[in-house]
Amino acid sequence: ANAEKIVYINMDKIMQISKAGKAAIEKINKQKKRDINKFRKIEEDLKAQETDLINKKNVLSSEEFNKKIESLTKKINDYRKLRQEAIDSSTKNRLNASADFANKIKPILAEYADDNNIDMVIQKKNIIMGKSSLDITNEILKIVDDKINNININ
């Protein structure tokens, strides 16, 4: 009886260090950085408006003050909504990148398994212990860099 040939792969490593994976992660991180800077500026501006309003409290009529408080509260709520949308978008981009990567690597793994008489490929993170000779991550990484030019994040 022939023993089944089982190998394992570190998908996270391939996503992080393959050319296409690195580019996708960089794109997502750049957008995240831009968002953080944009929201920091908005926050500073809202805090300045709040401080300004508190300083003018005794100068303004209570009606005018309440109008300005209402306006500032609306701006704060809009800011929170915008920020949550950016967080959701970032999460969605990460999930899209993972899904696209999985779809693109499956045929590569299938062909590799076929060519090398492999019965099963398991994710490294699901293994407690395994011989390092069964790790095909580096071989697959070379093929991925040859065959996958980009990973879609949208």
Short mmCIF file of C-alpha atoms in Angstrom, two decimals:
data_model
loop_
_atom_site.label_atom_id
_atom_site.label_comp_id
_atom_site.label_asym_id
_atom_site.label_seq_id
_atom_site.Cartn_x
_atom_site.Cartn_y
_atom_site.Cartn_z
CA ALA A 1 0.00 0.00 0.00
CA ASN A 2 1.22 3.46 -0.91
CA ALA A 3 1.32 6.07 1.82
CA GLU A 4 -0.41 9.32 0.96
CA LYS A 5 1.94 12.19 0.18
CA ILE A 6 1.02 15.17 2.34
CA VAL A 7 2.81 18.52 2.30
CA TYR A 8 2.18 21.88 3.93
CA ILE A 9 2.41 25.52 2.94
CA ASN A 10 2.63 28.84 4.78
CA MET A 11 0.01 30.89 2.91
CA ASP A 12 0.51 33.96 5.12
CA LYS A 13 4.22 34.02 4.28
CA ILE A 14 3.48 33.78 0.55
CA MET A 15 0.90 36.58 0.80
CA GLN A 16 3.40 38.78 2.68
CA ILE A 17 6.56 38.20 0.66
CA SER A 18 5.42 37.40 -2.88
CA LYS A 19 5.71 40.38 -5.24
CA ALA A 20 1.95 40.59 -5.83
CA GLY A 21 1.10 40.05 -2.15
CA LYS A 22 3.57 42.68 -1.00
CA ALA A 23 2.19 45.19 -3.52
CA ALA A 24 -1.40 44.57 -2.39
CA ILE A 25 -0.49 44.91 1.31
CA GLU A 26 1.49 48.09 0.57
CA LYS A 27 -1.48 49.58 -1.27
CA ILE A 28 -3.82 48.80 1.65
CA ASN A 29 -1.34 50.17 4.21
CA LYS A 30 -0.75 53.39 2.21
CA GLN A 31 -4.50 54.03 2.09
CA LYS A 32 -4.74 53.34 5.83
CA LYS A 33 -1.92 55.84 6.51
CA ARG A 34 -3.62 58.47 4.32
CA ASP A 35 -6.88 57.90 6.21
CA ILE A 36 -5.17 58.19 9.61
CA ASN A 37 -3.54 61.50 8.62
CA LYS A 38 -6.79 62.84 7.15
CA PHE A 39 -8.76 61.92 10.28
CA ARG A 40 -6.10 63.33 12.60
CA LYS A 41 -6.43 66.71 10.79
CA ILE A 42 -10.23 66.60 11.04
CA GLU A 43 -10.02 65.72 14.75
CA GLU A 44 -7.64 68.61 15.44
CA ASP A 45 -9.93 70.96 13.54
CA LEU A 46 -13.01 69.79 15.49
CA LYS A 47 -11.17 70.18 18.82
CA ALA A 48 -10.10 73.69 17.83
CA GLN A 49 -13.71 74.56 16.95
CA GLU A 50 -14.87 73.16 20.29
CA THR A 51 -12.27 75.16 22.24
CA ASP A 52 -13.15 78.28 20.26
CA LEU A 53 -16.84 77.77 21.02
CA ILE A 54 -16.23 77.24 24.76
CA ASN A 55 -14.18 80.45 24.84
CA LYS A 56 -17.03 82.38 23.18
CA LYS A 57 -19.76 80.96 25.41
CA ASN A 58 -20.08 84.15 27.50
CA VAL A 59 -19.96 86.42 24.42
CA LEU A 60 -22.64 84.61 22.39
CA SER A 61 -26.35 84.62 23.10
CA SER A 62 -27.59 81.28 24.39
CA GLU A 63 -29.55 80.82 21.13
CA GLU A 64 -26.44 81.45 18.99
CA PHE A 65 -24.32 79.23 21.26
CA ASN A 66 -26.82 76.35 21.03
CA LYS A 67 -26.95 76.70 17.24
CA LYS A 68 -23.16 76.45 17.07
CA ILE A 69 -23.12 73.47 19.47
CA GLU A 70 -25.70 71.72 17.26
CA SER A 71 -23.60 72.43 14.17
CA LEU A 72 -20.44 71.11 15.84
CA THR A 73 -22.25 67.98 17.06
CA LYS A 74 -23.40 67.30 13.49
CA LYS A 75 -19.81 67.73 12.22
CA ILE A 76 -18.56 65.30 14.90
CA ASN A 77 -21.20 62.72 13.94
CA ASP A 78 -20.36 63.12 10.24
CA TYR A 79 -16.68 62.65 11.08
CA ARG A 80 -17.43 59.45 13.05
CA LYS A 81 -19.48 58.08 10.16
CA LEU A 82 -16.75 58.90 7.63
CA ARG A 83 -14.11 57.30 9.83
CA GLN A 84 -16.17 54.12 10.27
CA GLU A 85 -16.66 53.94 6.48
CA ALA A 86 -12.89 54.16 6.00
CA ILE A 87 -12.31 51.36 8.54
CA ASP A 88 -14.95 49.20 6.84
CA SER A 89 -13.41 49.89 3.44
CA SER A 90 -9.95 48.92 4.67
CA THR A 91 -11.30 45.67 6.13
CA LYS A 92 -13.16 44.93 2.88
CA ASN A 93 -9.99 45.55 0.84
CA ARG A 94 -8.01 43.15 3.03
CA LEU A 95 -10.70 40.46 2.68
CA ASN A 96 -10.91 41.02 -1.10
CA ALA A 97 -7.13 40.68 -1.41
CA SER A 98 -7.17 37.41 0.56
CA ALA A 99 -10.01 36.01 -1.54
CA ASP A 100 -8.39 37.01 -4.84
CA PHE A 101 -5.07 35.56 -3.68
CA ALA A 102 -6.75 32.28 -2.69
CA ASN A 103 -8.49 32.04 -6.09
CA LYS A 104 -5.26 32.71 -7.96
CA ILE A 105 -3.07 30.33 -5.94
CA LYS A 106 -5.48 27.34 -6.06
CA PRO A 107 -4.71 26.37 -9.69
CA ILE A 108 -0.97 26.77 -8.96
CA LEU A 109 -1.24 24.42 -5.97
CA ALA A 110 -3.37 21.97 -7.96
CA GLU A 111 -0.85 21.82 -10.79
CA TYR A 112 2.08 21.50 -8.36
CA ALA A 113 0.32 18.71 -6.46
CA ASP A 114 -0.46 16.92 -9.72
CA ASP A 115 3.11 17.22 -11.04
CA ASN A 116 4.59 16.01 -7.75
CA ASN A 117 2.11 13.22 -6.91
CA ILE A 118 0.91 15.08 -3.81
CA ASP A 119 -2.38 13.93 -2.29
CA MET A 120 -2.92 16.76 0.15
CA VAL A 121 -1.68 20.30 0.81
CA ILE A 122 -2.37 21.64 4.30
CA GLN A 123 -1.97 25.15 5.71
CA LYS A 124 1.07 25.36 8.00
CA LYS A 125 -0.94 27.19 10.68
CA ASN A 126 -3.10 24.04 11.09
CA ILE A 127 -0.11 21.80 11.81
CA ILE A 128 1.30 21.14 15.25
CA MET A 129 4.42 19.40 13.97
CA GLY A 130 5.79 18.41 10.58
CA LYS A 131 9.11 17.69 8.89
CA SER A 132 10.54 20.80 7.29
CA SER A 133 11.15 18.72 4.15
CA LEU A 134 7.36 18.64 3.69
CA ASP A 135 7.17 22.46 3.58
CA ILE A 136 6.61 23.55 -0.04
CA THR A 137 6.27 27.27 0.74
CA ASN A 138 9.49 28.37 -0.98
CA GLU A 139 8.84 26.37 -4.16
CA ILE A 140 5.31 27.75 -4.41
CA LEU A 141 6.59 31.27 -3.69
CA LYS A 142 8.82 31.10 -6.81
CA ILE A 143 5.88 29.94 -8.95
CA VAL A 144 3.58 32.61 -7.48
CA ASP A 145 6.12 35.33 -8.31
CA ASP A 146 6.24 34.01 -11.88
CA LYS A 147 2.52 33.58 -12.43
CA ILE A 148 0.63 36.09 -10.25
CA ASN A 149 1.25 39.68 -11.31
CA ASN A 150 -1.29 41.40 -9.11
CA ILE A 151 -3.86 40.85 -6.40
CA ASN A 152 -7.08 42.84 -6.58
CA ILE A 153 -8.11 44.65 -3.41
CA ASN A 154 -11.33 46.17 -4.72
#
